[in-house]
Amino acid sequence: MLKKIFVLSVLSISFFSCKEAAQEEVIPTKKPNIIYIMADDHTTQAFGIYGSRLASLNPTPTLDQLAHEGMVFDNCFVTNAICTPSRATILTGQYSQANGVLDLEGHLETANQYLPEELRKLGYQTSLIGKWHLGEKPNFDYYNIFTEHGGQGSYFDPNLTESGMNFAEYGTPEYEGKKYIGHSSDIVADISIDWLKNKRDKSKPFMLMVQFKAPHDDFEYAPRYNDYLADTYIPEPASLYENGNNGSIATRGKNDSLLSVIGSSVSKRNTIRSMGMRLWSDAFTKISNPDFDASVGTNLDLSDKAYTHATYQEYLKRYLRCVKGVDDNVARLIKYLKEEGLYDSNTIIVYTGDQGFMLGEHDYIDKRWMYEESMRMPFIVHYPEKIKPNTRTNAIINNTDFAPTLIDLAGGTAPEQMQGHSFKTILETGEEPEDWQQSTYYRYWMHMAHAHANPAHFGIRTKQYKLIFFYGKYWVDTKDPEATWNKKSWGNRFEMDTPVAWEFYDLSKDPKEMNNAYNNPEYKAVIADLKNQLIAKRKSLHEEDGDKYPHIQKVIDAHWND
C-alpha cells in the first residue's frame, strides 16, 4: 500500500512538473518592435560605411554607427528605380507588373498594402510618418503624411494629413490637413518621436515607418547647414568627364546623336534638363540660402570643364547638406529610443533609401537607370538580440524581400501573393543559405519621362555580371490611335521611340561600368546564359510582356538575338 502511494505521489509530482514546463514552453516570445527608416534618394555613395569616394567626408556618422552595431547589405537592389513603384514594391512584396504600380502616376489601393495589414494580424500597431507618394489612403493605424505636389511634399512648411482627417490631395476642396512650420526632415522626426512618446499603445508591439523627403531634388536643406562643406572640395567621379565605353546607341544614339536628349546631366550636355538649370536659378536657392549668388553659374567659362566642375560641387554640397539633416534627425530619434530603453532591447531598426541616385557618375543625375549607383540601395539592420555587430553580407536581396522579412521577424508568414523572400536567416546567422537567389531582376517602365529622358529597359544582375536590354518604348502603345495616356504630364516624351540595344558589364573587372562588353566574343557564352536566366526569371515573376504589351514583345522578339 505504501509503495502504491509512493508511486502515485511520484507520478503526481511528475505530472505537475511537466504541466508547469509545458506552460513555460507556450509562453509567447515578445514580438520585436520595428522601426523602418527610409530617406528619399539616399544613395550608397553618400555614406561612410559603404566606402565610396565621398566616405572621407564623413557624411553619415550616425548611420555609420548604426551600421557598425548591426548588419550592412552590400548587394541590396531596387527592382524599379523610381519613388512610387519602389514604395509600392516595399509594401506589397511584389514587382511592378504584379502590384500594378509601374510609374510615378500609379496608385496603390489601400487593400493591397499588404505589409501593414499582415503585421496588424500579428498584433502590431502600425504607423507611417512622412513621405507617402502612393495616392490612396494608407492602410496604417496611424499616419501623418505629406499631401502636397501629389504626395511629394514641400521641404519647408509642408502640409500633412493625419489619420482621422479627410484624406485628399492638397489643393482639392476635400483636403483637410495641417501646415507645419520648419524643415521637413525636422518635422518628420518631431512627429515620429511624438508618436512614440504620446500616441502609441504601449501594450502592443509596433511598426513605425519614418520616411524623409530629403535628399530628393531640389535639395532644399535647412539653413543651419549653409556652412557645412562650404570650403570643402567634393571628390568627383572620373566618368563625369570621360565616360569611356559606357552605354550604347540606346543611351547615346547613333554617332552620339542623342547625347543632348537622353539622360539628364550635370554638365550642359543635356540641353533639356541639366543640373545647372536648377542650381543657378534664384527660384531654387533662396529658401535655403538667401545670400546665394546664382549668377555665378552664368559667369563661368563655358568652353571648358569649369561649368561642370562648379555645378557638380554645388550639386553635391546641397545634396549632402540634405543628407546631413537626415543623419542628425536619425540621431535625435536614436537618442529618444535610448532614453526609453527601446534601442538595445527588442527593437529592429532598418535604414534604407527608396532606391539609389546618380551623383554625377557617367554625367548623370537622378535615378531610373539600371546602372549601379541608381540600382543599388543602402540597407542596414540593427537588432542587437539577433544580429552580431560589424557584420556584412554580399547576399543579393531586393526590395520585394523587405516585407516578407519583416513579417518573418515578427513571427508571421508572408502571404502567397508576395514574390519576395525572407532573408531572416541571413540576418541571424550572417550566412547566405545554399539555395539563396543568385540574381535580381530590374525593370524601368516610364520611358523618356520628366525630361530626365531615360529609355525603358529591363535586365538581370548577378554578383559578377549585369545584362541590360533597352527596348525603348513606353508601356502604352503610343502608335495605337485608340490608346490613352497622360499627355499633360510635364516633360514627358512617351511617343519618342529610342534605339534598341543590349549592354553587358563584367562587374568583377569593371565595377564602374565603363566598358559595355556586349560585343566582346569572350563573353558570348556568359551572355547566352544570362539571357536564358533572364527568360526564366521574367516567366517566374510574371514579368513577361506577351499579350499585355504586344508592341514591346515585338521589339523583344526582333532584337533578342542581336
Coordinates of C-alpha atoms in Angstrom, one line a residue:
M1 CA 0.0 0.0 0.0
L2 CA 2.8 2.4 0.9
K3 CA 4.6 1.5 -2.3
K4 CA 1.4 2.3 -4.3
I5 CA 1.0 5.7 -2.6
F6 CA 4.7 6.5 -3.3
V7 CA 4.3 5.7 -6.9
L8 CA 1.2 7.8 -7.2
S9 CA 3.0 10.7 -5.5
V10 CA 5.9 10.5 -7.9
L11 CA 3.5 10.4 -10.9
S12 CA 1.6 13.4 -9.4
I13 CA 4.8 15.4 -9.0
S14 CA 5.9 14.4 -12.5
F15 CA 2.5 15.4 -13.9
F16 CA 2.5 18.9 -12.4
S17 CA 6.2 19.4 -13.2
C18 CA 5.5 18.5 -16.9
K19 CA 2.4 20.7 -16.8
E20 CA 4.5 23.6 -15.5
A21 CA 7.2 23.0 -18.1
A22 CA 4.6 22.9 -20.8
Q23 CA 3.1 26.1 -19.6
E24 CA 6.6 27.7 -19.7
E25 CA 7.1 26.5 -23.2
V26 CA 4.0 28.0 -24.6
I27 CA 4.7 31.5 -23.2
P28 CA 5.0 33.5 -26.4
T29 CA 8.2 35.3 -27.2
K30 CA 7.8 39.1 -27.0
K31 CA 7.5 40.3 -30.5
P32 CA 10.1 42.8 -31.7
N33 CA 9.2 46.4 -32.4
I34 CA 10.1 47.5 -35.9
I35 CA 11.3 51.0 -36.9
Y36 CA 11.8 51.3 -40.7
I37 CA 13.5 54.5 -41.7
M38 CA 13.7 55.5 -45.3
A39 CA 15.2 58.6 -47.0
D40 CA 14.2 59.6 -50.5
D41 CA 17.1 59.1 -53.0
H42 CA 19.8 58.5 -50.3
T43 CA 22.3 56.5 -52.3
T44 CA 25.2 54.3 -51.1
Q45 CA 27.8 56.8 -52.4
A46 CA 26.6 59.3 -49.7
F47 CA 27.6 57.1 -46.7
G48 CA 30.8 56.5 -44.9
I49 CA 30.0 52.8 -44.3
Y50 CA 29.8 52.0 -48.0
G51 CA 33.4 53.3 -48.6
S52 CA 32.6 55.4 -51.7
R53 CA 34.7 58.4 -52.9
L54 CA 32.6 60.5 -50.5
A55 CA 33.3 58.4 -47.4
S56 CA 36.2 60.6 -46.4
L57 CA 33.8 63.5 -45.9
N58 CA 32.1 61.5 -43.1
P59 CA 28.6 62.3 -44.4
T60 CA 26.7 59.9 -42.2
P61 CA 28.3 59.4 -38.7
T62 CA 25.0 58.4 -37.0
L63 CA 24.1 55.9 -39.7
D64 CA 27.6 54.5 -39.8
Q65 CA 27.5 53.8 -36.1
L66 CA 24.1 52.2 -36.5
A67 CA 25.6 50.0 -39.2
H68 CA 28.7 49.1 -37.1
E69 CA 26.3 47.8 -34.4
G70 CA 24.4 45.7 -36.9
M71 CA 24.5 44.2 -40.5
V72 CA 25.3 46.0 -43.7
F73 CA 24.0 44.6 -47.1
D74 CA 26.4 45.3 -49.9
N75 CA 24.1 43.8 -52.6
C76 CA 20.7 45.3 -52.0
F77 CA 19.0 46.4 -55.2
V78 CA 15.8 48.1 -56.2
T79 CA 13.6 46.5 -58.9
N80 CA 12.4 49.8 -60.4
A81 CA 14.4 52.9 -59.5
I82 CA 11.7 55.5 -59.1
C83 CA 9.9 56.6 -56.0
T84 CA 6.3 55.5 -56.3
P85 CA 6.9 52.0 -57.8
S86 CA 9.7 51.3 -55.2
R87 CA 7.4 52.2 -52.3
A88 CA 4.6 50.0 -53.8
T89 CA 7.1 47.1 -54.0
I90 CA 8.2 47.5 -50.4
L91 CA 4.6 47.4 -49.1
T92 CA 3.4 44.6 -51.4
G93 CA 6.5 42.4 -51.7
Q94 CA 5.7 42.3 -55.4
Y95 CA 7.3 43.5 -58.6
S96 CA 5.8 46.4 -60.5
Q97 CA 3.8 44.4 -63.0
A98 CA 2.2 42.3 -60.2
N99 CA 1.2 45.2 -58.0
G100 CA 0.2 47.4 -60.9
V101 CA 2.3 50.5 -60.0
L102 CA 4.6 50.9 -63.0
D103 CA 5.4 54.6 -62.7
L104 CA 5.0 57.8 -60.8
E105 CA 1.4 58.1 -61.7
G106 CA 0.5 54.7 -60.2
H107 CA -1.7 54.4 -57.1
L108 CA -1.6 51.5 -54.6
E109 CA -5.0 50.6 -53.4
T110 CA -5.5 50.6 -49.6
A111 CA -6.5 46.9 -49.6
N112 CA -3.3 46.0 -51.5
Q113 CA -0.9 47.5 -48.9
Y114 CA -0.1 44.1 -47.5
L115 CA 2.8 44.7 -45.1
P116 CA 0.9 46.8 -42.5
E117 CA -2.1 44.5 -42.8
E118 CA -0.1 41.4 -42.1
L119 CA 1.6 43.0 -39.1
R120 CA -1.7 44.1 -37.8
K121 CA -2.9 40.4 -37.9
L122 CA 0.1 39.6 -35.7
G123 CA -0.9 42.1 -33.1
Y124 CA 1.1 45.1 -34.2
Q125 CA 0.2 48.7 -34.1
T126 CA 1.3 50.3 -37.4
S127 CA 2.3 53.9 -38.0
L128 CA 3.6 55.8 -41.1
I129 CA 5.1 59.3 -40.9
G130 CA 6.5 61.5 -43.7
K131 CA 6.6 60.9 -47.4
W132 CA 3.9 58.6 -48.9
H133 CA 3.5 59.2 -52.6
L134 CA 1.2 56.3 -53.3
G135 CA -2.1 58.1 -53.9
E136 CA -4.5 56.1 -51.9
K137 CA -5.3 56.2 -48.2
P138 CA -2.6 54.5 -46.2
N139 CA -3.6 51.2 -44.5
F140 CA -1.9 52.1 -41.2
D141 CA -3.4 52.5 -37.7
Y142 CA -1.8 56.0 -37.6
Y143 CA -0.4 58.1 -40.4
N144 CA 0.7 61.7 -40.8
I145 CA 1.9 62.2 -44.4
F146 CA 2.9 64.8 -46.9
T147 CA 0.0 65.6 -49.3
E148 CA 1.3 68.5 -51.4
H149 CA 2.5 68.0 -55.0
G150 CA 0.9 64.6 -55.4
G151 CA 2.4 63.4 -52.1
Q152 CA 5.9 64.6 -52.8
G153 CA 5.6 67.3 -50.1
S154 CA 7.5 70.5 -49.6
Y155 CA 10.9 70.9 -48.0
F156 CA 9.7 73.9 -46.0
D157 CA 6.5 74.5 -44.0
P158 CA 4.8 71.4 -45.5
N159 CA 1.2 70.4 -45.3
L160 CA 0.4 67.0 -43.8
T161 CA -2.7 64.9 -43.5
E162 CA -3.1 63.0 -40.2
S163 CA -5.2 59.9 -39.7
G164 CA -8.7 61.0 -38.7
M165 CA -8.7 63.9 -41.1
N166 CA -10.3 63.7 -44.5
F167 CA -7.8 62.0 -46.9
A168 CA -7.5 64.0 -50.1
E169 CA -4.8 65.7 -52.1
Y170 CA -3.6 69.1 -51.0
G171 CA -5.3 71.8 -53.1
T172 CA -8.6 69.9 -53.6
P173 CA -11.8 71.1 -52.0
E174 CA -11.9 68.0 -49.8
Y175 CA -8.4 68.5 -48.4
E176 CA -8.1 68.6 -44.7
G177 CA -4.6 68.9 -43.3
K178 CA -2.3 70.9 -41.2
K179 CA 0.6 73.2 -42.0
Y180 CA 3.8 72.5 -40.0
I181 CA 6.4 75.2 -39.7
G182 CA 10.1 74.3 -40.3
H183 CA 12.2 72.0 -42.4
S184 CA 10.5 68.7 -43.5
S185 CA 13.3 66.5 -42.0
D186 CA 13.0 68.1 -38.6
I187 CA 9.2 67.8 -38.8
V188 CA 9.2 64.1 -39.7
A189 CA 11.5 63.4 -36.7
D190 CA 9.3 65.6 -34.4
I191 CA 6.1 63.7 -35.3
S192 CA 7.8 60.3 -35.1
I193 CA 9.1 61.0 -31.6
D194 CA 5.8 62.4 -30.5
W195 CA 4.0 59.3 -31.8
L196 CA 6.4 57.0 -29.9
K197 CA 6.1 59.1 -26.7
N198 CA 2.4 60.0 -26.7
K199 CA 0.3 58.3 -29.3
R200 CA 1.2 54.6 -29.5
D201 CA -0.4 51.8 -27.5
K202 CA 2.5 50.7 -25.3
S203 CA 0.9 47.4 -24.6
K204 CA 1.4 46.3 -28.3
P205 CA 4.5 45.8 -30.4
F206 CA 4.7 48.5 -33.1
M207 CA 5.9 49.1 -36.6
L208 CA 6.8 52.7 -37.3
M209 CA 7.8 53.8 -40.8
V210 CA 9.8 57.1 -40.7
Q211 CA 10.0 58.4 -44.3
F212 CA 12.0 61.5 -45.0
K213 CA 11.6 63.6 -48.1
A214 CA 15.3 64.5 -48.2
P215 CA 17.6 64.3 -50.1
H216 CA 15.2 64.4 -53.0
D217 CA 15.8 67.2 -55.6
D218 CA 15.8 70.2 -55.5
F219 CA 17.9 69.7 -52.4
E220 CA 16.5 72.4 -50.2
Y221 CA 18.4 71.9 -47.0
A222 CA 17.8 73.6 -43.6
P223 CA 19.6 76.9 -43.5
R224 CA 21.7 75.8 -40.4
Y225 CA 23.8 73.8 -42.8
N226 CA 24.8 76.7 -45.0
D227 CA 28.4 76.4 -43.8
Y228 CA 28.6 72.6 -43.9
L229 CA 31.2 71.6 -46.6
A230 CA 31.2 75.2 -47.8
D231 CA 35.0 75.3 -48.3
T232 CA 35.4 71.6 -48.9
Y233 CA 36.4 70.0 -52.2
I234 CA 34.0 67.2 -53.1
P235 CA 35.7 64.3 -54.9
E236 CA 34.5 63.9 -58.4
P237 CA 33.9 60.7 -60.4
A238 CA 36.2 60.3 -63.4
S239 CA 33.2 59.4 -65.6
L240 CA 31.7 62.8 -65.1
Y241 CA 34.2 64.0 -67.7
E242 CA 35.3 60.8 -69.6
N243 CA 32.6 58.1 -69.9
G244 CA 34.7 55.5 -71.8
N245 CA 32.7 52.8 -73.4
N246 CA 29.7 53.1 -71.1
G247 CA 26.3 52.9 -72.7
S248 CA 25.2 52.1 -76.3
I249 CA 23.2 53.6 -79.1
A250 CA 20.2 53.2 -76.8
T251 CA 21.7 55.8 -74.4
R252 CA 23.7 57.9 -76.8
G253 CA 22.1 57.5 -80.2
K254 CA 23.8 56.6 -83.5
N255 CA 27.0 58.5 -83.7
D256 CA 26.2 60.1 -80.3
S257 CA 23.2 61.9 -81.9
L258 CA 21.0 61.6 -78.8
L259 CA 23.6 62.8 -76.2
S260 CA 21.9 66.1 -75.9
V261 CA 18.5 64.5 -75.3
I262 CA 18.9 61.2 -73.3
G263 CA 19.8 61.2 -69.6
S264 CA 19.7 64.4 -67.5
S265 CA 23.2 65.7 -66.8
V266 CA 25.5 67.6 -64.5
S267 CA 27.2 69.2 -67.5
K268 CA 25.4 71.2 -70.2
R269 CA 25.4 68.0 -72.4
N270 CA 21.6 67.6 -72.0
T271 CA 20.0 70.7 -73.4
I272 CA 16.6 69.9 -72.0
R273 CA 17.4 69.1 -68.4
S274 CA 20.7 69.6 -66.7
M275 CA 21.6 70.3 -63.0
G276 CA 22.8 73.8 -63.7
M277 CA 19.4 74.8 -65.0
R278 CA 18.2 74.4 -61.4
L279 CA 21.2 75.2 -59.4
W280 CA 22.0 78.6 -61.0
S281 CA 18.4 79.8 -60.6
D282 CA 17.2 82.1 -57.8
A283 CA 14.0 80.1 -57.6
F284 CA 15.7 77.0 -56.2
T285 CA 18.2 78.6 -53.9
K286 CA 16.8 81.4 -51.9
I287 CA 14.9 79.4 -49.3
S288 CA 17.9 77.5 -48.1
N289 CA 20.4 80.3 -48.6
P290 CA 19.1 83.8 -49.2
D291 CA 22.6 85.1 -49.8
F292 CA 23.4 82.7 -52.6
D293 CA 24.6 84.3 -55.8
A294 CA 23.0 82.4 -58.6
S295 CA 24.8 84.5 -61.2
V296 CA 28.0 82.5 -60.6
G297 CA 26.7 79.9 -63.0
T298 CA 26.3 82.3 -65.8
N299 CA 29.7 83.9 -65.3
L300 CA 31.7 80.7 -65.9
D301 CA 33.8 79.9 -68.9
L302 CA 31.5 77.5 -70.7
S303 CA 34.2 76.4 -73.2
D304 CA 35.9 74.1 -70.7
K305 CA 35.2 72.0 -67.6
A306 CA 34.7 75.0 -65.3
Y307 CA 30.9 74.9 -65.6
T308 CA 30.7 71.2 -65.0
H309 CA 33.1 71.3 -62.1
A310 CA 31.3 74.2 -60.4
T311 CA 27.9 72.7 -61.0
Y312 CA 28.9 69.3 -59.6
Q313 CA 30.4 71.0 -56.5
E314 CA 27.3 72.9 -55.7
Y315 CA 25.1 70.0 -56.5
L316 CA 26.9 67.6 -54.1
K317 CA 27.1 70.2 -51.3
R318 CA 23.3 70.8 -51.4
Y319 CA 22.7 67.0 -51.6
L320 CA 25.0 66.3 -48.7
R321 CA 23.5 69.0 -46.6
C322 CA 20.1 67.3 -47.0
V323 CA 21.8 64.0 -46.1
K324 CA 23.3 65.7 -43.0
G325 CA 19.8 66.8 -41.9
V326 CA 18.6 63.2 -42.2
D327 CA 21.5 61.8 -40.3
D328 CA 21.1 64.4 -37.5
N329 CA 17.4 63.7 -37.2
V330 CA 18.0 59.9 -37.0
A331 CA 20.4 60.8 -34.2
R332 CA 17.5 62.6 -32.4
L333 CA 15.3 59.5 -32.9
I334 CA 18.0 57.2 -31.6
K335 CA 18.6 59.4 -28.5
Y336 CA 14.9 59.1 -27.7
L337 CA 15.0 55.3 -28.1
K338 CA 18.0 55.0 -25.8
E339 CA 16.3 57.2 -23.2
E340 CA 13.2 55.0 -23.2
G341 CA 15.2 51.7 -23.2
L342 CA 14.0 50.8 -26.7
Y343 CA 17.3 50.9 -28.6
D344 CA 19.2 47.9 -27.2
S345 CA 16.1 45.9 -26.3
N346 CA 13.7 44.1 -28.6
T347 CA 13.7 46.7 -31.4
I348 CA 14.6 46.2 -35.1
I349 CA 15.8 49.3 -36.8
V350 CA 16.1 49.3 -40.6
Y351 CA 17.6 52.2 -42.6
T352 CA 17.4 52.4 -46.4
G353 CA 16.7 54.6 -49.3
D354 CA 13.8 54.1 -51.8
Q355 CA 16.5 53.5 -54.5
G356 CA 19.9 54.7 -55.4
F357 CA 20.9 58.0 -57.1
M358 CA 23.3 59.2 -59.7
L359 CA 25.8 61.7 -58.2
G360 CA 27.5 62.7 -61.5
E361 CA 28.6 59.2 -62.5
H362 CA 28.6 59.0 -66.3
D363 CA 27.5 62.6 -66.2
Y364 CA 24.0 61.6 -65.0
I365 CA 21.7 62.9 -62.3
D366 CA 18.6 61.5 -60.7
K367 CA 17.9 57.7 -60.7
R368 CA 15.9 55.4 -63.1
W369 CA 18.9 53.7 -64.7
M370 CA 19.9 50.1 -64.1
Y371 CA 23.5 51.4 -63.6
E372 CA 25.0 50.6 -60.2
E373 CA 24.6 53.9 -58.4
S374 CA 20.9 54.1 -59.3
M375 CA 20.0 50.4 -58.8
R376 CA 21.9 49.8 -55.6
M377 CA 20.1 50.6 -52.3
P378 CA 21.7 51.2 -48.9
F379 CA 20.3 48.7 -46.4
I380 CA 21.3 48.5 -42.7
V381 CA 19.7 46.4 -40.0
H382 CA 20.2 47.0 -36.3
Y383 CA 18.8 44.3 -34.0
P384 CA 21.1 43.5 -31.0
E385 CA 19.1 40.5 -29.9
K386 CA 19.7 38.6 -33.2
I387 CA 22.4 40.4 -35.2
K388 CA 26.1 40.4 -34.3
P389 CA 27.8 43.8 -34.6
N390 CA 30.1 44.6 -37.5
T391 CA 28.6 42.1 -39.9
R392 CA 28.3 42.4 -43.7
T393 CA 26.8 40.3 -46.4
N394 CA 27.1 40.2 -50.1
A395 CA 23.9 38.1 -50.5
I396 CA 21.7 39.5 -53.2
I397 CA 18.4 41.0 -51.9
N398 CA 16.0 43.4 -53.4
N399 CA 13.0 45.5 -52.2
T400 CA 10.5 42.7 -52.8
D401 CA 12.2 40.9 -50.0
F402 CA 11.7 43.6 -47.3
A403 CA 8.1 42.8 -46.5
P404 CA 8.5 39.0 -46.3
T405 CA 11.5 39.5 -44.0
L406 CA 9.8 41.9 -41.6
I407 CA 6.7 39.7 -41.4
D408 CA 9.0 36.7 -40.7
L409 CA 10.9 38.6 -38.0
A410 CA 7.5 39.5 -36.4
G411 CA 6.6 35.8 -36.2
G412 CA 4.4 35.6 -39.2
T413 CA 4.5 34.0 -42.7
A414 CA 4.4 36.2 -45.8
P415 CA 1.1 35.7 -47.8
E416 CA 1.3 33.8 -51.1
Q417 CA 0.9 36.8 -53.3
M418 CA 4.3 38.2 -52.2
Q419 CA 7.0 37.5 -54.7
G420 CA 10.0 38.3 -52.4
H421 CA 11.8 36.1 -50.0
S422 CA 12.6 36.4 -46.3
F423 CA 16.3 36.9 -45.5
K424 CA 15.8 36.4 -41.7
T425 CA 18.3 33.5 -41.7
I426 CA 21.0 35.8 -43.2
L427 CA 20.3 38.4 -40.5
E428 CA 20.5 35.9 -37.7
T429 CA 23.5 33.8 -38.9
G430 CA 25.4 36.1 -41.2
E431 CA 25.5 33.3 -43.7
E432 CA 23.9 33.0 -47.1
P433 CA 21.8 29.8 -47.5
E434 CA 22.9 27.5 -50.2
D435 CA 19.6 27.9 -52.1
W436 CA 19.6 31.7 -51.9
Q437 CA 18.9 33.7 -55.0
Q438 CA 21.9 34.5 -57.1
S439 CA 20.5 37.2 -59.3
T440 CA 18.0 40.1 -59.2
Y441 CA 15.6 41.4 -61.9
Y442 CA 15.2 45.1 -62.8
R443 CA 12.7 47.0 -65.0
Y444 CA 12.3 50.7 -65.6
W445 CA 8.9 51.3 -67.3
M446 CA 8.4 55.0 -67.7
H447 CA 10.4 55.8 -70.8
M448 CA 11.6 59.3 -71.7
A449 CA 9.8 60.9 -68.7
H450 CA 10.1 64.2 -66.9
A451 CA 12.9 65.5 -69.2
H452 CA 15.3 63.1 -67.4
A453 CA 14.7 61.1 -70.5
N454 CA 15.7 57.5 -69.6
P455 CA 14.8 54.9 -72.1
A456 CA 12.7 52.0 -70.9
H457 CA 14.7 48.9 -70.2
F458 CA 15.0 45.7 -68.2
G459 CA 17.8 43.3 -67.2
I460 CA 19.4 40.9 -64.8
R461 CA 22.3 41.4 -62.3
T462 CA 24.3 38.6 -60.7
K463 CA 27.2 39.1 -58.3
Q464 CA 29.6 39.3 -61.2
Y465 CA 27.6 40.3 -64.3
K466 CA 25.0 42.7 -65.5
L467 CA 22.9 42.4 -68.7
I468 CA 20.6 45.2 -69.8
F469 CA 18.1 45.3 -72.7
F470 CA 17.0 48.8 -73.7
Y471 CA 13.7 48.3 -75.7
G472 CA 13.0 52.0 -76.0
K473 CA 9.2 52.2 -75.9
Y474 CA 6.6 53.5 -73.4
W475 CA 4.4 50.8 -71.8
V476 CA 1.3 52.3 -73.5
D477 CA 1.4 51.8 -77.3
T478 CA 1.5 55.4 -78.4
K479 CA 1.2 54.4 -82.0
D480 CA -2.3 53.0 -81.4
P481 CA -4.9 55.6 -82.2
E482 CA -7.2 54.2 -79.6
A483 CA -4.6 54.3 -76.8
T484 CA -4.9 56.8 -74.0
W485 CA -2.3 58.1 -71.6
N486 CA -1.5 61.3 -69.7
K487 CA -0.4 63.7 -72.4
K488 CA -0.4 66.6 -70.0
S489 CA 2.3 65.1 -67.7
W490 CA 5.2 67.6 -67.6
G491 CA 8.4 66.9 -69.5
N492 CA 7.3 63.5 -70.9
R493 CA 8.2 62.3 -74.4
F494 CA 6.5 59.0 -74.3
E495 CA 5.8 59.0 -78.0
M496 CA 9.6 59.1 -78.8
D497 CA 10.8 55.6 -79.5
T498 CA 14.6 55.2 -78.9
P499 CA 17.1 52.9 -80.3
V500 CA 17.2 49.2 -79.2
A501 CA 20.4 47.9 -77.7
W502 CA 22.0 45.5 -75.3
E503 CA 24.6 46.3 -72.6
F504 CA 26.8 43.9 -70.7
Y505 CA 29.2 44.7 -67.9
D506 CA 31.7 42.4 -66.1
L507 CA 31.5 43.9 -62.7
S508 CA 34.4 41.9 -61.3
K509 CA 36.7 43.7 -63.8
D510 CA 34.7 46.8 -64.5
P511 CA 32.8 47.9 -61.3
K512 CA 32.4 51.5 -62.6
E513 CA 30.6 50.2 -65.7
M514 CA 33.0 52.0 -68.1
N515 CA 33.1 49.2 -70.8
N516 CA 30.0 47.8 -72.4
A517 CA 31.4 44.4 -73.4
Y518 CA 28.3 43.0 -75.1
N519 CA 30.1 42.6 -78.4
N520 CA 33.2 41.0 -76.9
P521 CA 33.4 37.4 -78.2
E522 CA 35.0 36.3 -74.9
Y523 CA 31.7 36.7 -73.2
K524 CA 29.5 35.0 -75.8
A525 CA 28.7 32.0 -73.6
V526 CA 28.2 34.1 -70.4
I527 CA 25.8 36.4 -72.2
A528 CA 23.8 33.5 -73.7
D529 CA 23.5 32.0 -70.2
L530 CA 22.4 35.4 -68.8
K531 CA 19.7 35.6 -71.5
N532 CA 18.4 32.2 -70.5
Q533 CA 18.3 33.2 -66.9
L534 CA 16.5 36.4 -67.8
I535 CA 13.9 34.5 -69.7
A536 CA 13.3 32.1 -66.8
K537 CA 13.2 34.9 -64.2
R538 CA 10.7 37.0 -66.2
K539 CA 8.5 34.0 -66.6
S540 CA 8.7 33.0 -62.9
L541 CA 7.9 36.6 -61.8
H542 CA 5.1 37.0 -64.4
E543 CA 7.0 40.0 -65.8
E544 CA 6.7 38.9 -69.4
D545 CA 5.1 41.3 -71.9
G546 CA 3.2 38.8 -74.1
D547 CA -0.4 39.7 -74.9
K548 CA -0.5 42.6 -72.4
Y549 CA 2.2 44.7 -74.1
P550 CA 2.4 43.3 -77.6
H551 CA 4.2 46.4 -79.0
I552 CA 7.0 45.7 -76.6
Q553 CA 7.1 42.0 -77.1
K554 CA 7.5 42.6 -80.8
V555 CA 10.7 44.5 -80.1
I556 CA 12.0 41.8 -77.8
D557 CA 11.4 39.1 -80.4
A558 CA 13.1 41.1 -83.1
H559 CA 16.2 42.0 -81.1
W560 CA 16.7 39.2 -78.6
N561 CA 19.5 37.7 -80.6
D562 CA 21.1 40.9 -81.8

